[in-house]
Tab-separated table of C-alpha atoms and ligand atoms in Angstrom:
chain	number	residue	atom	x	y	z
A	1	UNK	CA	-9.810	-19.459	-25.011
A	2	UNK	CA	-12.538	-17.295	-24.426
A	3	UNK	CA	-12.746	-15.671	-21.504
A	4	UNK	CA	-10.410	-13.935	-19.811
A	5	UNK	CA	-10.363	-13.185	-15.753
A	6	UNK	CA	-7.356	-10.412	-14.544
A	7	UNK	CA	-7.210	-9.679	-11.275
A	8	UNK	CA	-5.276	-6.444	-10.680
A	9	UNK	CA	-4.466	-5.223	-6.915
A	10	UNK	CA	-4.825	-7.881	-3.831
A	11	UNK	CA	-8.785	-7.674	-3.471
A	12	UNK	CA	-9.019	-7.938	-7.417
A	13	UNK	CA	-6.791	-11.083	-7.545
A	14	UNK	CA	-7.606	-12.751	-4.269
A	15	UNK	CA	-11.539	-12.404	-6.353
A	16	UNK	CA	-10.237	-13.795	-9.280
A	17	UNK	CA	-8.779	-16.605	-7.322
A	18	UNK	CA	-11.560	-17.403	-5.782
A	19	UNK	CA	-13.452	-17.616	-8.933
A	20	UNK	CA	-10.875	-20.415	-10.203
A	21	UNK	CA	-11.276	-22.783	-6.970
A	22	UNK	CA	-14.714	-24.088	-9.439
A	23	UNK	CA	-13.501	-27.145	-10.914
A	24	UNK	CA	-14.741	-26.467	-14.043
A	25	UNK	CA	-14.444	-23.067	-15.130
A	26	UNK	CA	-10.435	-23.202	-16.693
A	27	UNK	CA	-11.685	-25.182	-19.909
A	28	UNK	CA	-12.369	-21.680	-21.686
A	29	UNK	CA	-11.258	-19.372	-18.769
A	30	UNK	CA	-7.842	-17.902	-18.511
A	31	UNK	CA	-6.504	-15.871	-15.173
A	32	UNK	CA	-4.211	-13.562	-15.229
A	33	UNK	CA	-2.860	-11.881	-11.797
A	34	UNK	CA	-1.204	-8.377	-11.657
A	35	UNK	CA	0.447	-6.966	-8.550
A	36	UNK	CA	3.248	-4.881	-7.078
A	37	UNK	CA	3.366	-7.013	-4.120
A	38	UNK	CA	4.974	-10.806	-4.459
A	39	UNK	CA	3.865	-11.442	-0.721
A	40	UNK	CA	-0.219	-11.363	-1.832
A	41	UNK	CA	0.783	-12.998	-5.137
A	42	UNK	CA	1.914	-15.683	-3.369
A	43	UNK	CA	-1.233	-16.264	-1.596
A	44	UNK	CA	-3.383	-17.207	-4.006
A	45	UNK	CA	-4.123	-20.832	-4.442
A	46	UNK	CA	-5.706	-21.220	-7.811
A	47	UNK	CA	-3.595	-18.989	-10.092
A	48	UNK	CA	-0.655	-20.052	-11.522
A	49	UNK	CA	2.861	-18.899	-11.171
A	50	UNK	CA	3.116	-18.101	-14.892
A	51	UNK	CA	-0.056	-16.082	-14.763
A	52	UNK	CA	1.643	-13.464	-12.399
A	53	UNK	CA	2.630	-10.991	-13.712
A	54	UNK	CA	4.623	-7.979	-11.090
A	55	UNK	CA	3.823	-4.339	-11.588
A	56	UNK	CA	7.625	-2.751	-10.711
A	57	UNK	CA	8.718	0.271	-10.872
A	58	UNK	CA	12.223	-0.273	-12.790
A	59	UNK	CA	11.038	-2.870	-14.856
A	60	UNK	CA	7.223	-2.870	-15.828
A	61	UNK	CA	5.261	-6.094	-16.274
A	62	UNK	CA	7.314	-8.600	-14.628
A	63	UNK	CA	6.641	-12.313	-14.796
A	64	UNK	CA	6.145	-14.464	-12.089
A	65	UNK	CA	8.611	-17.038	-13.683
A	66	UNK	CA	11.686	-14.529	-14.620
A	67	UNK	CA	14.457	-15.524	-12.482
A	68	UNK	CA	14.809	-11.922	-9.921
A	69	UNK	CA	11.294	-11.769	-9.989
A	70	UNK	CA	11.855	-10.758	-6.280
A	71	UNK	CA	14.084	-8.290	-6.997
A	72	UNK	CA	12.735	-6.190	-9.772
A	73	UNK	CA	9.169	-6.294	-7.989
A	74	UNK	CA	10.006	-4.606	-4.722
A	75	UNK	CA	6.273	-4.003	-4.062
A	76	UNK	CA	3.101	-1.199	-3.358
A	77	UNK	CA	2.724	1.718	-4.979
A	78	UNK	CA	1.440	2.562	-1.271
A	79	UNK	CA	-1.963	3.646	-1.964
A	80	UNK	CA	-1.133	5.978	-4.647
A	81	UNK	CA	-2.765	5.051	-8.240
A	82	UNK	CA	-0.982	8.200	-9.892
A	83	UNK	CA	2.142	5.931	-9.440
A	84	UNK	CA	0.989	2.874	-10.715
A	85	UNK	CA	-0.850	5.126	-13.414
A	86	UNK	CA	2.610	6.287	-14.256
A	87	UNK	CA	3.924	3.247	-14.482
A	88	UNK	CA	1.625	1.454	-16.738
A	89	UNK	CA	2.320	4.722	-19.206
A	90	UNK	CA	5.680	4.255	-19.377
A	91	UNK	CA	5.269	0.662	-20.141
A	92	UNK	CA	2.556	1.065	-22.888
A	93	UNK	CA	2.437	-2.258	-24.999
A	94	UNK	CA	3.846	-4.196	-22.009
A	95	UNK	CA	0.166	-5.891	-21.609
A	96	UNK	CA	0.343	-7.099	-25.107
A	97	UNK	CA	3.358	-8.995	-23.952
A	98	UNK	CA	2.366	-10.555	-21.865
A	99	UNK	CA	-0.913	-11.765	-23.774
A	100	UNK	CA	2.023	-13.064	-26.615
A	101	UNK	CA	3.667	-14.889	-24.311
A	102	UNK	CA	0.084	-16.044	-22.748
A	103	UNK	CA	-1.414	-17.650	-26.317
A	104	UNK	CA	1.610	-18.788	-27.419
A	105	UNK	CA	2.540	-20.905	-24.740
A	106	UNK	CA	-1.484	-22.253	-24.950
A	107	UNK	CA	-1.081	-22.367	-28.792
A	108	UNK	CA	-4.433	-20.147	-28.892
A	109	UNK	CA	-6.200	-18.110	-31.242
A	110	UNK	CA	-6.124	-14.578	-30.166
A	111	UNK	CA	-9.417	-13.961	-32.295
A	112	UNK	CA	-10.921	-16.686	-30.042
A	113	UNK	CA	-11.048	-13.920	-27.080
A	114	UNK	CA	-14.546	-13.016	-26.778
A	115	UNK	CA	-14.719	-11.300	-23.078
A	116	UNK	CA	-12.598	-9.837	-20.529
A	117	UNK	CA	-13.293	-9.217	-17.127
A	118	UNK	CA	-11.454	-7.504	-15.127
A	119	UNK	CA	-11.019	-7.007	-11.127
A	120	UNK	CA	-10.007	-4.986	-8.405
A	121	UNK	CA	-10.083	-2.826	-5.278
A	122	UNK	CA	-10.486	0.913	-5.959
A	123	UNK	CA	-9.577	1.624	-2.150
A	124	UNK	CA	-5.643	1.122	-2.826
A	125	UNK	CA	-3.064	2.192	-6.055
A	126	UNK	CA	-2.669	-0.551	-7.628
A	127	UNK	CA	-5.582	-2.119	-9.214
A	128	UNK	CA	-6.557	1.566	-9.541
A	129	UNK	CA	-3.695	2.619	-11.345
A	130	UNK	CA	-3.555	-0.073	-13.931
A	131	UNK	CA	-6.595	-1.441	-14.436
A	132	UNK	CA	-8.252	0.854	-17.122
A	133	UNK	CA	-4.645	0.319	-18.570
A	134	UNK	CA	-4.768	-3.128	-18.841
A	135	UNK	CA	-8.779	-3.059	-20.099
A	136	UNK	CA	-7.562	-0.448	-22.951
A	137	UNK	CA	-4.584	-2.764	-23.607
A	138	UNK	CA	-7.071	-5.850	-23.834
A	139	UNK	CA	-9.703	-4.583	-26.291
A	140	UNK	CA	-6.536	-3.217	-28.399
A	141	UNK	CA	-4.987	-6.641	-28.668
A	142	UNK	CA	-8.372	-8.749	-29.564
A	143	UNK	CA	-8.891	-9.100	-33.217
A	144	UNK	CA	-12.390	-8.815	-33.104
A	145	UNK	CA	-14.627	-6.965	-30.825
A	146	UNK	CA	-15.228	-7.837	-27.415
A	147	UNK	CA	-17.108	-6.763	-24.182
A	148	UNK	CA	-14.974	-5.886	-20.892
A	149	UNK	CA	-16.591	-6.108	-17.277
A	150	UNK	CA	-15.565	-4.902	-15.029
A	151	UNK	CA	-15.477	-5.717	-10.813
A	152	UNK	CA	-14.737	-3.112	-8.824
A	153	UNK	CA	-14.389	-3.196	-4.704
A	154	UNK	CA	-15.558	0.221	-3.163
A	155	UNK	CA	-14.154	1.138	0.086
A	156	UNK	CA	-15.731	1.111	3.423
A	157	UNK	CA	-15.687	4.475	5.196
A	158	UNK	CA	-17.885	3.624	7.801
A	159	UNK	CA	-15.086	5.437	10.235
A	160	UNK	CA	-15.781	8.802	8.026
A	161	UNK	CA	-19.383	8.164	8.553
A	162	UNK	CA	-18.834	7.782	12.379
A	163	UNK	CA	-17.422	11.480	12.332
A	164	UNK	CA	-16.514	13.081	15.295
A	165	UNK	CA	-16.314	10.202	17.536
A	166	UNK	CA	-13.465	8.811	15.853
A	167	UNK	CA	-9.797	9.178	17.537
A	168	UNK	CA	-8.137	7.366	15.274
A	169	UNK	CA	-7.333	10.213	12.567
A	170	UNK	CA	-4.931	7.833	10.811
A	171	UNK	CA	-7.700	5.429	9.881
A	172	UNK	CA	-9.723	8.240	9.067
A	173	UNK	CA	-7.520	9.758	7.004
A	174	UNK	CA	-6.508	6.094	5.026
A	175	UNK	CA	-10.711	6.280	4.699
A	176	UNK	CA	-10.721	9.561	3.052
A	177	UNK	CA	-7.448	8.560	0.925
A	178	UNK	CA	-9.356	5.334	-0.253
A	179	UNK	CA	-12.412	7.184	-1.382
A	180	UNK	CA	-10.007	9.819	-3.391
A	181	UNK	CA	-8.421	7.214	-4.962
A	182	UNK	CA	-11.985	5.065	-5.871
A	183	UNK	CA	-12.940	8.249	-7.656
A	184	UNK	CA	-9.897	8.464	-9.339
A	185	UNK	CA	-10.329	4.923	-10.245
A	186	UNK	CA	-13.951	4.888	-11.789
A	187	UNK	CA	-13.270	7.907	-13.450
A	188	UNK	CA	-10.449	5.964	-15.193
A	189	UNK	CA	-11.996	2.368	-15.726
A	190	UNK	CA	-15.782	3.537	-16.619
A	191	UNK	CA	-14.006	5.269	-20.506
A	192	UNK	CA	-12.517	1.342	-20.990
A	193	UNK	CA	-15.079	-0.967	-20.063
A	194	UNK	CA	-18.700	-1.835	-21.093
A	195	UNK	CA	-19.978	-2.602	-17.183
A	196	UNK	CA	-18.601	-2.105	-13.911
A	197	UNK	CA	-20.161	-4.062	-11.074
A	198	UNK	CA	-19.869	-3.068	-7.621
A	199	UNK	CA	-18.256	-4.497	-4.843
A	200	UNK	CA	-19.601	-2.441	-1.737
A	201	UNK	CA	-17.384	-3.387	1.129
A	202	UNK	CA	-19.728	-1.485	3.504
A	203	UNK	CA	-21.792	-4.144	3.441
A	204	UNK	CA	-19.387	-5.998	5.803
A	205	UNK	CA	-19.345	-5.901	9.364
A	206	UNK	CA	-17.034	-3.638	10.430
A	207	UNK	CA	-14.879	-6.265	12.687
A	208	UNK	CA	-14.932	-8.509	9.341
A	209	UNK	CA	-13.755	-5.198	7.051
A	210	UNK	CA	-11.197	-4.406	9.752
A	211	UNK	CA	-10.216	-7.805	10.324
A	212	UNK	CA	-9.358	-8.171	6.534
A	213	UNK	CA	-10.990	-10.534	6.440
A	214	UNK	CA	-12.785	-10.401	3.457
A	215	UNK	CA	-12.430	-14.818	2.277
A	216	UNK	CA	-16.674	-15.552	2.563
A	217	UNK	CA	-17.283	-11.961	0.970
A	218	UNK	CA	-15.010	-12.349	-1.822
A	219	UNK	CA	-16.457	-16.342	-2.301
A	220	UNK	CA	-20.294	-14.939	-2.803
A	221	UNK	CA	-19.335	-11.958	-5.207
A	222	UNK	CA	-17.196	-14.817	-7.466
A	223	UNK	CA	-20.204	-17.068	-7.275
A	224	UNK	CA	-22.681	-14.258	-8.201
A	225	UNK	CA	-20.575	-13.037	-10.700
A	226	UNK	CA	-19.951	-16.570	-12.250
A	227	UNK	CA	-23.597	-16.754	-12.281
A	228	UNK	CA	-24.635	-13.399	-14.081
A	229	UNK	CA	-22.082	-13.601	-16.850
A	230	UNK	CA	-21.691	-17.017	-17.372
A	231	UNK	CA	-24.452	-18.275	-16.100
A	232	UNK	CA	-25.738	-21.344	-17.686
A	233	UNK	CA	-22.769	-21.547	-19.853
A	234	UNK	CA	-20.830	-22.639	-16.926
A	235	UNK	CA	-23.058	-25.758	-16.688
A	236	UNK	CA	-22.720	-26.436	-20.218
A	237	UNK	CA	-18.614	-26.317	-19.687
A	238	UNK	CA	-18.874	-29.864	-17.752
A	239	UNK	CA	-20.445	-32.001	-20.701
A	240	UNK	CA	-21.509	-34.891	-18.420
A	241	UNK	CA	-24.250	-32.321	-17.045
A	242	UNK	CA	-26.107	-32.656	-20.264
A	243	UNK	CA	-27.581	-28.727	-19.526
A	244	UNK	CA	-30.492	-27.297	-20.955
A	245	UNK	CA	-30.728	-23.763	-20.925
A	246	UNK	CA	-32.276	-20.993	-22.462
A	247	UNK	CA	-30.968	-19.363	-25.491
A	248	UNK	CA	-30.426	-16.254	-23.630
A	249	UNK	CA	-26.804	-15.755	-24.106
A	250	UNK	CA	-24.054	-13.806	-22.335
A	251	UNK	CA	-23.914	-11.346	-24.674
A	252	UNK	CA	-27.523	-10.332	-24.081
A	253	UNK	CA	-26.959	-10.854	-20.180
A	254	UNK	CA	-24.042	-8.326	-20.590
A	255	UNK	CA	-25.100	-5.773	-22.988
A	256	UNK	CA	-28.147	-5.813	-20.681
A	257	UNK	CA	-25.878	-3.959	-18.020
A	258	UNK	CA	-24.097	-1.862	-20.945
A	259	UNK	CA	-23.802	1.754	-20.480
A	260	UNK	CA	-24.754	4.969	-23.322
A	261	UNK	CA	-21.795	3.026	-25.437
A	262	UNK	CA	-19.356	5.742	-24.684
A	263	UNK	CA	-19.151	5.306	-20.809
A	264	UNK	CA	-19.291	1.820	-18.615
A	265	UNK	CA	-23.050	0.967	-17.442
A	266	UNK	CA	-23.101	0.471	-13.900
A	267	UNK	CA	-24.259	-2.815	-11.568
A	268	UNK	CA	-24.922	-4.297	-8.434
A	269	UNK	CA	-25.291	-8.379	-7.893
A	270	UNK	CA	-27.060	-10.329	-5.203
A	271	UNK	CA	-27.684	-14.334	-5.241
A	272	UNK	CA	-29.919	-16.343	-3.485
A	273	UNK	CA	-29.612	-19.645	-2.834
A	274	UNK	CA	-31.110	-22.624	-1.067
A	275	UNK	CA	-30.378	-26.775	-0.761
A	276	UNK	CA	-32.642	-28.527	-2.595
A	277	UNK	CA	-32.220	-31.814	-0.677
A	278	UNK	CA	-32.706	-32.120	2.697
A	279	UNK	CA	-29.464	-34.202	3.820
A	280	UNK	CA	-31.730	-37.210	3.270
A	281	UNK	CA	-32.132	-36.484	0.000
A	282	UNK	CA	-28.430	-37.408	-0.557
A	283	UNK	CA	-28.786	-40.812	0.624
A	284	UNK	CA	-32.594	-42.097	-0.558
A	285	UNK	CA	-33.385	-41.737	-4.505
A	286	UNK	CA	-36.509	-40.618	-5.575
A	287	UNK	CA	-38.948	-37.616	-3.845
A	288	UNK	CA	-37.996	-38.139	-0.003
A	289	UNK	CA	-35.940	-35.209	1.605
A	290	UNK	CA	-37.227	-32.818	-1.112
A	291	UNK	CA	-36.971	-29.404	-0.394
A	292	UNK	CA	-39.972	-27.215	-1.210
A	293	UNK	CA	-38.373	-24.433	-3.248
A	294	UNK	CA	-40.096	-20.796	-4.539
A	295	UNK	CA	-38.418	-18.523	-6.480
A	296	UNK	CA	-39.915	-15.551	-4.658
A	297	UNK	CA	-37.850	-16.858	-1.181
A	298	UNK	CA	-34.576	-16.814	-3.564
A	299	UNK	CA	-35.411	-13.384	-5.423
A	300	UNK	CA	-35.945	-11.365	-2.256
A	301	UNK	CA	-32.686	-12.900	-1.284
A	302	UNK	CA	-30.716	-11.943	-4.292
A	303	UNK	CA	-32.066	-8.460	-3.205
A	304	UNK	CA	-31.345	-8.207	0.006
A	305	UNK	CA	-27.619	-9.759	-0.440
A	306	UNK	CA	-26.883	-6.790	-3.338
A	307	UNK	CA	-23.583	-5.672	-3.171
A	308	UNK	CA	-24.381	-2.251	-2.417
A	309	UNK	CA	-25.007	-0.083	0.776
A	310	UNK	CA	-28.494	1.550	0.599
A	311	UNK	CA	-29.146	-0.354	-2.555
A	312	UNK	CA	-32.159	0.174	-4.078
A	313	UNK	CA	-34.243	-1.972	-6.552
A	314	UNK	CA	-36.493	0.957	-7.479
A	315	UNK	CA	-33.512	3.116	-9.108
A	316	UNK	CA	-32.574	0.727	-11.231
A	317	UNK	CA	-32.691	0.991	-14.686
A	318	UNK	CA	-32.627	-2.162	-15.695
A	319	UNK	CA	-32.119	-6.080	-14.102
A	320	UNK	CA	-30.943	-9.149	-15.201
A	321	UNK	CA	-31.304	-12.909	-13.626
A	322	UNK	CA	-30.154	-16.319	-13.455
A	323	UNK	CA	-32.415	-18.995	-12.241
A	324	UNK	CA	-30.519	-21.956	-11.651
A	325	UNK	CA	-31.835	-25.385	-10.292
A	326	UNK	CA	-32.486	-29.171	-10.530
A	327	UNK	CA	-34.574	-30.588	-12.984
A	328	UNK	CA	-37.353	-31.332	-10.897
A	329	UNK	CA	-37.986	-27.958	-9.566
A	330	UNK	CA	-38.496	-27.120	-13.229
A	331	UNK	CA	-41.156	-29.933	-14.086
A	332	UNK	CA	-43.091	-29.556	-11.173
A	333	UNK	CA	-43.090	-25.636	-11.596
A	334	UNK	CA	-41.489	-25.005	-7.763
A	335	UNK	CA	-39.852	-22.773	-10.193
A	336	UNK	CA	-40.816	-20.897	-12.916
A	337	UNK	CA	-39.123	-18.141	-15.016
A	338	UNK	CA	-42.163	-15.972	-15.299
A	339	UNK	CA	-42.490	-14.958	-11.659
A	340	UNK	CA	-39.301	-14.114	-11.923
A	341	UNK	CA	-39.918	-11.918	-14.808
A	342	UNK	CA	-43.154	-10.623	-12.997
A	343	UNK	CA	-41.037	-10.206	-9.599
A	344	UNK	CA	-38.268	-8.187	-11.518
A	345	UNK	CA	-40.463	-6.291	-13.335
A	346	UNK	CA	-42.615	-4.701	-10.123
A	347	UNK	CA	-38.936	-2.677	-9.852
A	348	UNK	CA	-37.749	-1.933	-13.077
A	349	UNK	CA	-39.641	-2.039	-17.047
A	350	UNK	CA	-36.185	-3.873	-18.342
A	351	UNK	CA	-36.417	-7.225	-17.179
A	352	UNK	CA	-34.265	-10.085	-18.763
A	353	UNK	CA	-33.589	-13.598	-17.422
A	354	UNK	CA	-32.010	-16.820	-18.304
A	355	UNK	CA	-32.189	-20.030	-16.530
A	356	UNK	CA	-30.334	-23.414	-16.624
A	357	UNK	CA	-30.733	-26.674	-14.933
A	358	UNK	CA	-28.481	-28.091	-12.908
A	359	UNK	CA	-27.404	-31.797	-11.305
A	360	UNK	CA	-26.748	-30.282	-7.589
A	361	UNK	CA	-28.898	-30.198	-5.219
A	362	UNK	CA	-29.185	-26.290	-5.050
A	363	UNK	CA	-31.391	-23.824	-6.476
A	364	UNK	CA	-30.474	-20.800	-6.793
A	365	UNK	CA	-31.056	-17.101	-8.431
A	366	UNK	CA	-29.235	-14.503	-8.901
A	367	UNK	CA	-29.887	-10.690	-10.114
A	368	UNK	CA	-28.186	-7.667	-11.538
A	369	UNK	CA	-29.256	-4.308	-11.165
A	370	UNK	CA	-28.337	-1.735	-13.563
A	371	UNK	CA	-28.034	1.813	-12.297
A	372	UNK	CA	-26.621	4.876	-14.211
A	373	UNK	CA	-23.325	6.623	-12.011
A	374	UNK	CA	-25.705	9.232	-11.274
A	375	UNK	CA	-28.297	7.567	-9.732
A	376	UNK	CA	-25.714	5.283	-7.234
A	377	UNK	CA	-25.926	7.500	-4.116
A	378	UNK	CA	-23.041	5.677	-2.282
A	379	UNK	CA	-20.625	6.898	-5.084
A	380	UNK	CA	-21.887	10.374	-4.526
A	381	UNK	CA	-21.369	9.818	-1.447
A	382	UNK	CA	-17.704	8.565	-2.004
A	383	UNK	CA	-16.980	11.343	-4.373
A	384	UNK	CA	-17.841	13.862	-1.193
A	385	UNK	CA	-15.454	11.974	1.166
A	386	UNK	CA	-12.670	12.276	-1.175
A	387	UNK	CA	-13.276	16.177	-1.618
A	388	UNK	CA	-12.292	16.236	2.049
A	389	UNK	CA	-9.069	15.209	0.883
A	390	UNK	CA	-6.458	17.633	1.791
A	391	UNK	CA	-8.704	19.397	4.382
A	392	UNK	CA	-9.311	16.194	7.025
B	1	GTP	N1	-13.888	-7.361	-0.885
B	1	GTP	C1	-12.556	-7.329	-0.739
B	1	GTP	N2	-11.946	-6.174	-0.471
B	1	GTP	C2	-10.609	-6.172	-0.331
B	1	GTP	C3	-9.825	-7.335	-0.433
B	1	GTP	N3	-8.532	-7.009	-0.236
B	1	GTP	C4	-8.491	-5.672	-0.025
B	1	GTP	N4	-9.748	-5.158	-0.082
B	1	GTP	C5	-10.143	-3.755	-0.004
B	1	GTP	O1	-9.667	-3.131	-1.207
B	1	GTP	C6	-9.171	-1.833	-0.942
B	1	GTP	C7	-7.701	-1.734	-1.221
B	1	GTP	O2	-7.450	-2.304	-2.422
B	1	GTP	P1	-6.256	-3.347	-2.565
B	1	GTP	O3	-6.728	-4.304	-3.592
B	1	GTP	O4	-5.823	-3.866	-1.266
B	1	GTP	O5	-5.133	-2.376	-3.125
B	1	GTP	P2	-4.073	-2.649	-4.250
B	1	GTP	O6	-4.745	-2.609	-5.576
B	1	GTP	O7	-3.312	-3.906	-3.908
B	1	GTP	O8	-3.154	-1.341	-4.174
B	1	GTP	P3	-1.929	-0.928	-3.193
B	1	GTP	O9	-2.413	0.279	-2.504
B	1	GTP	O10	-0.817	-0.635	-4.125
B	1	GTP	O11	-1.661	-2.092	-2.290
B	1	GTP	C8	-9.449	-1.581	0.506
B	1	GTP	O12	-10.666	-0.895	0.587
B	1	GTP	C9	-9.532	-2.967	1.113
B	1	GTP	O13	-10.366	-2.954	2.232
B	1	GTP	C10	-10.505	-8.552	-0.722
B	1	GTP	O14	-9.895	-9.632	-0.852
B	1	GTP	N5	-11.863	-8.484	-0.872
B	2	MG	MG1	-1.695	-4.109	-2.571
């Protein structure tokens, strides 16, 4: 096994679980789910009950399949990552556990373990709280070294941003709570992994944000993210597809989006995407129903579907893509991987890009940004909100 996908917190699991609904991503993939509340473990649809693991109070990691499960996982640390931060510190080692008990029952090769990625919300306590715990814990338990990314859901606060017009000082003041506790969270994660990519959920309507209803938001960043780090290996994971790809591998892709080596490189991730067939196309072989594809349509899409509010290509230090699409598109150049190098590199001077073909009927690109904290003006923004703590 040589990937690794934990979800920590509801947004970072329900993300995970999203990510497993591909057919074939489990042959090297492994999820793991970590939460203090069984009623959103028990929504997800592609994880495993013996991948859940319950964050309790009284008894640390708890697994999903230990008879008074229910009982020892009583649920939320409430918004309030200094509790689950607690918590994971008094249960030091508890994440090696669990991986024990995860290769031994697959009868793998913890050497094997190449990447980790790792998700979550850092509005709430939870995934904040033990997320850089369980990242530290990983690393510690691989035998040989390994890159961690990181997914990371920031908050809206577009109630904040409303200011005095808003009544509801509750919601306000969960807003405010949420961007303390994001800080808290970066601060936390960014010493443990090697990337963090950014979830902005202020790029959601608000009725969609406040409607938690975040299932077609959380389906795009899994697909986005699929395609950045495992881009064109994914293909190559269903051997019938007979892939060709370029030898760009992950580990340039990620490294890419690596920070100073001390602290986590940040990123952003848009995709583009567009049917290659017309639905005629599906029914008559050969040329009819062909869709006439260019990759600058699908670029400027991947840019203007970033995952970040006020995202901007021209801060960027650095960006990374995946062109993805039938053969066809290839031969007949509807494609090419140079304008995509040449439409990259009118932002930033680091430009890298891999490319795969693919049997569906879709092409598709998809970018990462890489930014340095500093230059992300929605965390500075954040990191004002949650100064207000205390005086809201
Ligand atoms: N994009 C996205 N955001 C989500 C999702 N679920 C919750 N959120 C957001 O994530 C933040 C809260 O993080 P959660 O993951 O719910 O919190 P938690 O880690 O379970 O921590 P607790 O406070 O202990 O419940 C809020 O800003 C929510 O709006 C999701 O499925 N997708
Ligand atoms: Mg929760």
């Amino acid at each position: 096994m040589q990937y690794l996908f934990v979800g920590a917190g509801q947004a970072g699991t329900q993300i995970v679980d999203q990510i497993f609904a591909h057919d074939n991503i489990d042959l090297r993939a492994e999820p793991l789910a970590f939460n203090s509340t069984i009623q959103d473990l028990e929504r997800l649809n592609n994880i495993p009950q013996d991948r859940w693991y319950g964050v309790s109070e009284s008894d640390g990691l708890v697994s999903g399949t230990v008879r008074g499960f229910e009982e020892q996982v009583t649920g939320g640390f409430g918004q309030t990552p200094t509790k689950a931060d607690r918590v994971m510190r008094r249960n030091e080692g508890e994440v090696h556990r669990v991986l024990d008990e995860v290769y031994e029952e697959l009868e793998a090769d913890p050497s094997t373990l190449q990447y980790a990625f790792v998700f979550l919300g850092l509005g709430g306590g939870t995934g904040c709280g033990i997320a850089p715990h369980i990242a530290r814990q990983i690393r510690s338990y691989a035998e040989s070294e390994m890159d961690i990314v990181s997914m990371a859901v920031l908050p809206n606060t577009k109630l904040v941003n409303q200011g005095a017009q808003v009544d509801d000082d509750a919601a306000l003041d969960n807003q405010i709570q949420q961007c303390e506790n994001a800080v808290f969270g970066l601060d936390n994660l960014e010493d443990e992994v090697e990337s963090i990519m950014l979830v902005d959920n202020q790029r959601l309507a608000l009725d969609v944000a406040e409607g938690n209803e975040y299932s077609e938001y959380n389906r795009y960043v899994a697909d986005a993210f699929l395609d950045i780090v495992l881009g064109a290996e994914r293909e190559r994971t269903d051997v019938q597809l007979d892939v060709q790809m370029q030898d760009v591998d992950l580990q340039d892709l990620i490294r890419f989006i690596d920070g100073d080596g001390f602290r986590a490189g940040y990123a952003t991730v848009g995709r583009g995407v567009r049917q290659t067939e017309s639905l005629l196309g599906y029914l008559l072989p050969g040329s009819i129903g062909r869709q006439p594809i260019q990759e600058t349509g699908l670029i400027a899409d991947s840019i203007d579907k970033q995952t970040l509010d006020g995202f901007s290509p021209n801060d960027a230090t650095s960006a990374v893509a995946v062109a993805q699409a039938p053969g066809w598109c290839w031969d007949d150049k509807s494609i090419a991987l140079g304008s995509v190098y040449d439409e990259l590199g009118y932002y930033c001077a680091n430009v890298n890009a891999g490319w795969a073909v693919t049997k569906r009927n879709l092409a598709s690109v998809t970018t990462a940004f890489g930014f340095d904290r500093e230059d992300i003006d929605r965390i500075a923004e954040i990191e004002r909100i949650a100064e207000r703590e205390g005086q809201a």
